[in-house]
Tab-separated table of C-alpha atoms and ligand atoms in Angstrom:
chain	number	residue	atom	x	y	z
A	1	UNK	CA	79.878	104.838	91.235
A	2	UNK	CA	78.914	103.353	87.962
A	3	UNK	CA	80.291	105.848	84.860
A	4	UNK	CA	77.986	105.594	81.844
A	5	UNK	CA	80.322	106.059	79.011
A	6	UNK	CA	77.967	106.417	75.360
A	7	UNK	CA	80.671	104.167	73.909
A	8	UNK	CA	80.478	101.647	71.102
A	9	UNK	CA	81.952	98.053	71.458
A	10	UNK	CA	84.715	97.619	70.503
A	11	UNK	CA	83.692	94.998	67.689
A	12	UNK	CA	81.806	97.802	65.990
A	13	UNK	CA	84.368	99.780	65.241
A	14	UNK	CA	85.312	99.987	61.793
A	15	UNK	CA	88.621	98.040	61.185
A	16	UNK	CA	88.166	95.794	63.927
A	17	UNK	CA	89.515	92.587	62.832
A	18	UNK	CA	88.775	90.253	66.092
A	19	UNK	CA	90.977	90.312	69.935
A	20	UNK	CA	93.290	91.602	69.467
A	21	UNK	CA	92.520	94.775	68.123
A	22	UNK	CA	95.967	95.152	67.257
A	23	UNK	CA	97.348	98.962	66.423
A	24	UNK	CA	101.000	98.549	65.210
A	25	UNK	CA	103.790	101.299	63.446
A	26	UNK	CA	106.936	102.753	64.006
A	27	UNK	CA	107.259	104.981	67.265
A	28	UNK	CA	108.182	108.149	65.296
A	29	UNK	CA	107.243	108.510	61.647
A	30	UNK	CA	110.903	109.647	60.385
A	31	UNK	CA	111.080	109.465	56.513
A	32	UNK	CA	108.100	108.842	53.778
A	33	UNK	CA	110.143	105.153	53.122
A	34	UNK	CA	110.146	103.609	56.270
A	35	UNK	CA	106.818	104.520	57.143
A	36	UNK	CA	105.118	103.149	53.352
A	37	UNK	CA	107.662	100.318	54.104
A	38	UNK	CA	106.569	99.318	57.698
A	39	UNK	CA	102.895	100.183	56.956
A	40	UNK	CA	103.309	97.430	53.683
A	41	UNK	CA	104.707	95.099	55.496
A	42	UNK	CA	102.039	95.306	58.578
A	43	UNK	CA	99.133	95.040	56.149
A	44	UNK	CA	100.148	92.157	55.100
A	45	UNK	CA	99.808	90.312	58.539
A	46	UNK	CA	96.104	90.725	57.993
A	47	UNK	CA	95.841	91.142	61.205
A	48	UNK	CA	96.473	94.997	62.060
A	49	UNK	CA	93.768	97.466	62.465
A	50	UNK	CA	95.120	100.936	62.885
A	51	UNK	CA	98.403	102.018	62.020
A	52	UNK	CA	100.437	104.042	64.255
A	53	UNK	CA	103.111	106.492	64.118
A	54	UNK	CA	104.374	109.392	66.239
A	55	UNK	CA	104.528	112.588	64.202
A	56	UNK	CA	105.538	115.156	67.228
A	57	UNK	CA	107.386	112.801	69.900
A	58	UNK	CA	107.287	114.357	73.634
A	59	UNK	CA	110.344	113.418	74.609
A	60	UNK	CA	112.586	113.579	78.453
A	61	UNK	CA	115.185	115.335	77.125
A	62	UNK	CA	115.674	118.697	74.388
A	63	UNK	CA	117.922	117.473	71.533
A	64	UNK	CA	116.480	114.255	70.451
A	65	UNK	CA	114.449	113.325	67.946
A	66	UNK	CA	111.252	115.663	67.973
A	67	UNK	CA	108.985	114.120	65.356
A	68	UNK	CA	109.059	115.049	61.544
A	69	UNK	CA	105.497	117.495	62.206
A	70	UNK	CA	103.108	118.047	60.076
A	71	UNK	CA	104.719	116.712	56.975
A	72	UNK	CA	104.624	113.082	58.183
A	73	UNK	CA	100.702	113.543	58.061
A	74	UNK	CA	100.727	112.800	54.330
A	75	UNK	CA	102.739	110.049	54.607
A	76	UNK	CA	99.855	108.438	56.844
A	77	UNK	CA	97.253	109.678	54.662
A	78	UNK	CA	99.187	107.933	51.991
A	79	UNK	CA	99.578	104.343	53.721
A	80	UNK	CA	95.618	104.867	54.060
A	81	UNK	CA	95.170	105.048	50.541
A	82	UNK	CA	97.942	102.463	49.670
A	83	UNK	CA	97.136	99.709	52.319
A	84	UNK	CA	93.925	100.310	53.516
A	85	UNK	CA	94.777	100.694	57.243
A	86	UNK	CA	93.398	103.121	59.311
A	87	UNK	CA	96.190	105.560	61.058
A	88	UNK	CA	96.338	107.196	63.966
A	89	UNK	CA	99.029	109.147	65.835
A	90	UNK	CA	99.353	111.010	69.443
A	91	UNK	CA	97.987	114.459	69.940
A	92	UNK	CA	99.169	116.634	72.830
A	93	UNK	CA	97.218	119.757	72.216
A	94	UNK	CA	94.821	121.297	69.871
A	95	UNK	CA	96.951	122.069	66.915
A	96	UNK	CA	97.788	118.712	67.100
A	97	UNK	CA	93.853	117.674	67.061
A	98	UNK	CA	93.394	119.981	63.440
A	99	UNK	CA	96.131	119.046	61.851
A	100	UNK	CA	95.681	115.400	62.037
A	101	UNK	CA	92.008	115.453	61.521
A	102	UNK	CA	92.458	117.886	58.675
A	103	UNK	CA	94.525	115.034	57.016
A	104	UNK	CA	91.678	112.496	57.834
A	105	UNK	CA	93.836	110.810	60.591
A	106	UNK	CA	91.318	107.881	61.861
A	107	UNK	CA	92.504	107.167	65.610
A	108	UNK	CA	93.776	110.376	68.318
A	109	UNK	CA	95.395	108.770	71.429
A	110	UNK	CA	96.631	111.471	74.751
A	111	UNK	CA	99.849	110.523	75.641
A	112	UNK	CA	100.840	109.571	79.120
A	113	UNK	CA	102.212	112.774	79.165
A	114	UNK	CA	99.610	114.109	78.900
A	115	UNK	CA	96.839	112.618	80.288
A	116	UNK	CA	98.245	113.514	83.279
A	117	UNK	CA	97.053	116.985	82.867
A	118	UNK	CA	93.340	118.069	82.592
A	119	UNK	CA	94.139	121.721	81.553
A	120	UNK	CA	95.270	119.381	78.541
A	121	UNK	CA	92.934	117.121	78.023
A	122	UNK	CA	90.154	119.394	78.356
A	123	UNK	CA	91.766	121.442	75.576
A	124	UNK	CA	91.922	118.402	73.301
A	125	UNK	CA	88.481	117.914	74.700
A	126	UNK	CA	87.164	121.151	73.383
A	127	UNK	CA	88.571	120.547	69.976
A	128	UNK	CA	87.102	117.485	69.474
A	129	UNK	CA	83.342	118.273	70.278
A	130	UNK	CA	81.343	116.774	67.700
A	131	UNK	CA	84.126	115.119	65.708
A	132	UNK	CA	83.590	111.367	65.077
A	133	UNK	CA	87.096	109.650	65.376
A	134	UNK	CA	88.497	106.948	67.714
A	135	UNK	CA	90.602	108.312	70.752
A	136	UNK	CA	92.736	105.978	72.745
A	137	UNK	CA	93.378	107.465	76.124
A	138	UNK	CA	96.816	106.170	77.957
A	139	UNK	CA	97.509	105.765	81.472
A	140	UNK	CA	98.828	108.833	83.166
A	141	UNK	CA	102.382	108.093	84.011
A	142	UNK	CA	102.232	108.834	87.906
A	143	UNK	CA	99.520	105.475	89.054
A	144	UNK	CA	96.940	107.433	89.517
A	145	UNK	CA	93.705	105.849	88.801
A	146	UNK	CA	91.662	109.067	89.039
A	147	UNK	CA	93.142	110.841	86.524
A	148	UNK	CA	92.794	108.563	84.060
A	149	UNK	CA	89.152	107.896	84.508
A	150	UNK	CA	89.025	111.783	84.541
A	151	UNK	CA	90.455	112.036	81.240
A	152	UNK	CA	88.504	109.638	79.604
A	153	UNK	CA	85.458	111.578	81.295
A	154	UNK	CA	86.407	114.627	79.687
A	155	UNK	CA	86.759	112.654	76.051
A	156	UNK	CA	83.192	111.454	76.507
A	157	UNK	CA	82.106	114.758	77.366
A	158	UNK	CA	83.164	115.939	74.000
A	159	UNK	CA	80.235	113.475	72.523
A	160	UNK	CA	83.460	110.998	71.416
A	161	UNK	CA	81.395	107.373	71.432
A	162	UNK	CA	84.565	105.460	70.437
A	163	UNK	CA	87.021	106.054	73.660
A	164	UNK	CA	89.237	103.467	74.505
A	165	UNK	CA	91.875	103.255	77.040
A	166	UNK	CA	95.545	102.201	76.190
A	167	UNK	CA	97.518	100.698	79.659
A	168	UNK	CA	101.429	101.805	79.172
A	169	UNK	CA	102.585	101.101	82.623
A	170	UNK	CA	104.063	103.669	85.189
A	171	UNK	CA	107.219	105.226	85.948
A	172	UNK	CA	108.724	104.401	88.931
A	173	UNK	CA	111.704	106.225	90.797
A	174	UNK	CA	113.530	102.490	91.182
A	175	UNK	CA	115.371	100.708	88.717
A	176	UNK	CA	113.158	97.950	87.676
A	177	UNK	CA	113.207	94.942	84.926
A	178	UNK	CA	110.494	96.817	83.380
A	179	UNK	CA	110.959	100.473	81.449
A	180	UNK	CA	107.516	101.620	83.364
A	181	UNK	CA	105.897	99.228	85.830
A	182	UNK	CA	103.007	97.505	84.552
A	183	UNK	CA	100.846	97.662	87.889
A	184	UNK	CA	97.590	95.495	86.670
A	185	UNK	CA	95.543	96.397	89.716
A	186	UNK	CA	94.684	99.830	87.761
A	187	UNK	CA	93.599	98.698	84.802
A	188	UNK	CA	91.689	95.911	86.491
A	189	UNK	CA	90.056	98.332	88.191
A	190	UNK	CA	89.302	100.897	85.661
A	191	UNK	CA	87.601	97.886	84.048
A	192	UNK	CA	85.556	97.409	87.330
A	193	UNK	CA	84.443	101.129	87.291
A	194	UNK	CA	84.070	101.147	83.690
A	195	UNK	CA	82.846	97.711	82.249
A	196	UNK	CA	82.486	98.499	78.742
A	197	UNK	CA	85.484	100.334	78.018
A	198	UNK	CA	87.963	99.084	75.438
A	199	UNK	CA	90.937	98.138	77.262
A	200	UNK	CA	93.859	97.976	75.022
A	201	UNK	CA	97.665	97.097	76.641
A	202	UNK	CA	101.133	98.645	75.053
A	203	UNK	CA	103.831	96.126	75.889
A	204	UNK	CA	106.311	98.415	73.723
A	205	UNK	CA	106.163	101.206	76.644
A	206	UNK	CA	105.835	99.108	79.536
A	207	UNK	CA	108.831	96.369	78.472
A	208	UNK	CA	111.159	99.007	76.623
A	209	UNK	CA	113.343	96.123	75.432
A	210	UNK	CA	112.239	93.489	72.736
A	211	UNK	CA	112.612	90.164	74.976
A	212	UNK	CA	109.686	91.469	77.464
A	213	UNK	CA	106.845	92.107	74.710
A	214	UNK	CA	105.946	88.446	74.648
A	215	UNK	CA	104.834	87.867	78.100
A	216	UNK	CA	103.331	91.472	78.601
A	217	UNK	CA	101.207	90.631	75.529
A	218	UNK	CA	100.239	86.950	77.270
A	219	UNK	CA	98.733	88.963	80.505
A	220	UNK	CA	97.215	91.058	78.747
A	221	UNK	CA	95.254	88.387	76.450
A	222	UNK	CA	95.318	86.476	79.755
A	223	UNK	CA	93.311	89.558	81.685
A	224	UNK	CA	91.174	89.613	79.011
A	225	UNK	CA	92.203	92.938	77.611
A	226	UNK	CA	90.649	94.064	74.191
A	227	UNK	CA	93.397	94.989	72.022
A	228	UNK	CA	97.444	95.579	71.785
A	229	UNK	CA	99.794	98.458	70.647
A	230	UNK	CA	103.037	97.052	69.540
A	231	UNK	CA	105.565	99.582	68.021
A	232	UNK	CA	107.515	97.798	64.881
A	233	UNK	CA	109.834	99.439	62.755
A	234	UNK	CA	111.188	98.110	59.358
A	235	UNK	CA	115.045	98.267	60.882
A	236	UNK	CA	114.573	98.832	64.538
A	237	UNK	CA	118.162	99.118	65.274
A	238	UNK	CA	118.188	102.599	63.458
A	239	UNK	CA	115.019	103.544	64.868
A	240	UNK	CA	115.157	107.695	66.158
A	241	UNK	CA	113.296	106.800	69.226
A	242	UNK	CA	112.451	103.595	71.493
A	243	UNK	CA	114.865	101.540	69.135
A	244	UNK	CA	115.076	98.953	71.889
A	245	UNK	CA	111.575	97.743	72.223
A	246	UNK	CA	110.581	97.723	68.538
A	247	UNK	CA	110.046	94.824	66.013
A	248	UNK	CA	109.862	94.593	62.361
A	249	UNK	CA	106.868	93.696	61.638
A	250	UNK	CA	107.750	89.670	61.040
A	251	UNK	CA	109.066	89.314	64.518
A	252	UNK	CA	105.780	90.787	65.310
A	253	UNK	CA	103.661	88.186	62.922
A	254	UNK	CA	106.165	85.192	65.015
A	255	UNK	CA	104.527	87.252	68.655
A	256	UNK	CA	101.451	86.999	67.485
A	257	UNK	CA	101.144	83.331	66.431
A	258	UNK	CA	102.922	82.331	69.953
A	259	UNK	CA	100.101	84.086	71.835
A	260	UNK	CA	97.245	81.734	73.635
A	261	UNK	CA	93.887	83.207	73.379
A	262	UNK	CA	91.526	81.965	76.289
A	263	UNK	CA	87.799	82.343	76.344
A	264	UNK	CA	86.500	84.872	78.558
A	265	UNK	CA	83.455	82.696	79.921
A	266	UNK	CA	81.785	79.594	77.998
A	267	UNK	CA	78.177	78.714	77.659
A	268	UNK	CA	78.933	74.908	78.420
A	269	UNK	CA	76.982	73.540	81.040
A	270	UNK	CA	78.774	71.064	82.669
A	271	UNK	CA	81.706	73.360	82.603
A	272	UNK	CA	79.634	75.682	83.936
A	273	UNK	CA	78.233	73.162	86.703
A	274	UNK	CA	81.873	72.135	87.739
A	275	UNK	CA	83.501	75.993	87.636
A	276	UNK	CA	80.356	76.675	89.872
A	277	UNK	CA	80.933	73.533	92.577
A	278	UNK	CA	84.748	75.061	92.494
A	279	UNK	CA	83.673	78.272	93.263
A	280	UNK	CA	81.806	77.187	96.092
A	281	UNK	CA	84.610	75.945	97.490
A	282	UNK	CA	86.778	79.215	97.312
A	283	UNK	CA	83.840	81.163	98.987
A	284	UNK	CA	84.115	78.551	101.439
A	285	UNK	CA	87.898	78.768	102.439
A	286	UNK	CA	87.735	82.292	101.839
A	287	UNK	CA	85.533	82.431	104.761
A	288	UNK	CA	87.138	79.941	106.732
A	289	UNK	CA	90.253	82.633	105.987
A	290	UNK	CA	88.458	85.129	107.537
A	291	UNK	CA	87.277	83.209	110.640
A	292	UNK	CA	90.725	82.209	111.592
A	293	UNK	CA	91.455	85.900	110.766
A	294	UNK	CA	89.203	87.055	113.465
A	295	UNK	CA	90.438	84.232	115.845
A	296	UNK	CA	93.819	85.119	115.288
A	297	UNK	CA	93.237	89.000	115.616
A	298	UNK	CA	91.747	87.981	119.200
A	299	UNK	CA	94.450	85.963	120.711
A	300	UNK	CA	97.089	89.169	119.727
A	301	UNK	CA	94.547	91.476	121.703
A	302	UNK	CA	94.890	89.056	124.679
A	303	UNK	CA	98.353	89.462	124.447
A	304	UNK	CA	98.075	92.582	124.068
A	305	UNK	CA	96.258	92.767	127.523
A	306	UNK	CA	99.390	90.823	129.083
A	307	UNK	CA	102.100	93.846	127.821
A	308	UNK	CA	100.302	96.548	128.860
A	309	UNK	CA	99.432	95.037	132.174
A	310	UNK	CA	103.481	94.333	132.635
A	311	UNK	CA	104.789	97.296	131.232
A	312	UNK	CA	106.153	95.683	127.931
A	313	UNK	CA	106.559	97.045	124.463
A	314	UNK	CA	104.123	95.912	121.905
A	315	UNK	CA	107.027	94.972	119.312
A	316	UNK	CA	109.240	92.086	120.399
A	317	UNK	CA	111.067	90.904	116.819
A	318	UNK	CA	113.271	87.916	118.017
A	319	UNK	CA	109.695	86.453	118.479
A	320	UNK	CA	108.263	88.246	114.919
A	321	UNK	CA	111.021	86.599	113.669
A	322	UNK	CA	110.580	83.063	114.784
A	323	UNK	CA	107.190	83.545	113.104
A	324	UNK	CA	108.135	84.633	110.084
A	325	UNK	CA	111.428	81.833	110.007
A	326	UNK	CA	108.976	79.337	110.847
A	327	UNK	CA	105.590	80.210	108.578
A	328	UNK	CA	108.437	80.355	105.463
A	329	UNK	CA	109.519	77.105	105.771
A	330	UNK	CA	106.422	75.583	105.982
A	331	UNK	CA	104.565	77.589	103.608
A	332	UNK	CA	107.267	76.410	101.241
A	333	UNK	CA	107.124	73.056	101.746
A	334	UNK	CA	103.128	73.693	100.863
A	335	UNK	CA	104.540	75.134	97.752
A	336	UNK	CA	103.367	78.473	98.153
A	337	UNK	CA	105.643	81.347	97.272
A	338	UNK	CA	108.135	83.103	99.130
A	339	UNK	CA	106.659	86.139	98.197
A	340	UNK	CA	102.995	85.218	98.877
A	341	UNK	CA	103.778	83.883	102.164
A	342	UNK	CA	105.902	87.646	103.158
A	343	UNK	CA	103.462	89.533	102.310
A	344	UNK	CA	100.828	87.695	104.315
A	345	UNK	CA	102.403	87.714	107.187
A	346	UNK	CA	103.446	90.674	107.129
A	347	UNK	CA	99.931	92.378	106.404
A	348	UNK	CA	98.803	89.734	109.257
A	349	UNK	CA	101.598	91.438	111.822
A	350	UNK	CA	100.874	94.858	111.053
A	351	UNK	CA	97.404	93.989	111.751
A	352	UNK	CA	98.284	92.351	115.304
A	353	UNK	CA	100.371	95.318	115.845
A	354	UNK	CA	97.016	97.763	115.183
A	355	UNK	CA	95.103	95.656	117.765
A	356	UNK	CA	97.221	95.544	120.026
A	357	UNK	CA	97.575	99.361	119.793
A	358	UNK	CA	94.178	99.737	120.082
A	359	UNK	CA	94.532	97.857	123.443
A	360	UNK	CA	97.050	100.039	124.657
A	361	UNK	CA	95.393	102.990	123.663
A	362	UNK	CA	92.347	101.031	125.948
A	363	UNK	CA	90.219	100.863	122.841
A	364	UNK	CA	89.260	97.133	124.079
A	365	UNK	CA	88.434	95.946	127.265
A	366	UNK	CA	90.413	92.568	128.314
A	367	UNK	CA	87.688	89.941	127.606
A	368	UNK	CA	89.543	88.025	130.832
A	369	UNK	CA	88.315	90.814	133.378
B	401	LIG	C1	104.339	106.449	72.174
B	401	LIG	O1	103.319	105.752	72.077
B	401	LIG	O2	105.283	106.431	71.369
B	401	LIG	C2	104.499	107.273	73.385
B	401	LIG	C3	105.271	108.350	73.417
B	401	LIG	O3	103.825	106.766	74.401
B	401	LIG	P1	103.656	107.164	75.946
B	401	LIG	O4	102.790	108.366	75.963
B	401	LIG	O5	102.991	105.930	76.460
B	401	LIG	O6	105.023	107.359	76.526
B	402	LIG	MN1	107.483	105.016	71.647
């Protein structure tokens, strides 16, 4: 199903300044300096729409850092006046919501912490009905696609027509390169089911180390995402929360000017004429795919036909792996990848392995008799 969001594009918003809609600022607000400092300094990229800062900071652990409260709220209500940018900062509950609208805070996001719990969000919800200000939903941190389109739901339901959705990646119980995995099929999808959602991608959260931002920030221009959230910090190596993954704000300006921005479509047409013949041509050996697919998926239930009739288990692995020795080798020497060509075959074994079940189980009648 379609969800009809009343939402503004994105290039209407006030402070838009073109893709990226770029929202950058220290993770945590921490003193009055180094967020008028930062904020200074980010204004004068030119390129920054919202400023961002963390003034309560839900954090894993008790005894760290907490967020500076309230207080920090006129230090963003001062880099509004100073430098012009609009500020935002994350709101986990309704206090939260008065507070920072009462000091005229521009942009609300729901952490992934809590946008993983509707209770929550509908409370945030509630306080917002009728309020015009720009809220930023993240990911919830467990992949779970439904709760995040429920969340931004229950934002819209509130009368919000600025919602935008900020990808942060997911937590995952293995140790990966990645802080939280970046998993693109959701956001992909969440684009599917709702096309004219802002889409805007935190590298910061999903990288958690400096050296990763770069590429994140590529895919996401690459997916054709509308905007980025990158957390800078005037000395990052001092920073009182996610000190790893932050930039001062001129490493962020050298980021920026390495990033490739592609065209989502083009009106030329000849381009058009020879993406379209191209096309054709995937359609076609997608089909062919699926025909050989289908062939394939036949032969296996002949088999199958044989090991039932003689009494013989439906997994024999010296011969799986044969297959999957042989299909390597020469799927490399295509130049395909390793990792393409496992999980192919795999998906096409476990598929073999259903049919054949299905014969067992006499499902299908041997086409032979
Ligand atoms: C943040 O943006 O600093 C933050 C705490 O984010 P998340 O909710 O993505 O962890
Ligand atoms: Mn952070």
């Amino acid at each position: 199903m379609e969800i009809k969001l009343n939402n503004t594009l994105i290039k209407d918003w006030n402070g838009y300044k073109g893709r990226p809609f770029l929202i950058s600022g220290p993770c945590s607000a921490e003193t009055e300096e180094q967020v008028m400092e930062t904020a200074r300094q980010l204004a004068e990229l030119k390129t920054v729409s919202v400023y961002r800062a963390g003034i309560w900071k839900p954090r894993t652990r008790p005894n760290s850092f907490e967020g500076v409260g309230s207080e920090g709220l006129k230090w963003l209500r001062r880099v509004k006046q100073e430098t012009g940018l609009l500020v935002g900062t994350e709101v986990a509950n309704e206090k939260h919501v008065y507070e920072a609208l009462k000091y005229g805070v521009d942009m609300l996001w729901i952490g992934a912490r809590t946008s993983v719990n509707p209770f929550t969000v509908q409370e945030i919800s509630d306080a917002l009905n009728g309020v015009d200000v720009m809220v930023l939903v993240k990911n919830p941190i467990n992949p779970d696609i439904e709760l995040w389109v429920g969340a931004i739901e229950r934002i819209a339901r509130a009368g919000i027509t600025r919602i935008g959705a900020i990808h942060r990646g997911f937590s995952s119980y293995e140790k990966t390169l990645y802080r939280n995995q970046p998993n693109w099929q959701l956001p992909i999808e969440l684009r599917r089911r709702i096309p004219d959602l802002p889409i805007i991608c935190d590298p910061s959260h999903i990288a958690g180390a400096r050296q990763y931002l770069h590429e994140i920030s590529q895919k996401a221009m690459d997916l054709n995402f509308d905007g980025l959230m990158i957390e800078s910090h005037i000395d990052p190596a001092k920073a009182l929360s996610d000190s790893a993954q932050q930039l001062t704000p001129n490493d962020l300006k050298e980021l920026l000017s390495r990033l490739i921005l592609r065209n989502a479509s083009t009106n030329d047409p000849k381009l058009l004429d020879v993406l379209g013949e191209l096309r054709q041509q995937i359609d076609v050996y997608d089909d062919h795919l699926l025909d050989l697919m289908e062939r394939r998926m036949k032969v296996a239930e002949t088999i199958g036909h044989y090991k039932k009739e003689n009494n013989i288990t439906i997994l024999q692995s010296t011969r799986w792996d044969e297959i999957v020795n042989k299909v390597m080798a020469k799927g490399l020497a295509k130049g395909l990848s390793a990792e393409m060509i496992d999980a192919i075959f795999k998906a096409i074994h476990q598929e073999s392995i259903n049919h054949q079940m299905m014969v067992m189980n006499n499902g299908l009648k041997n086409p032979a008799k």
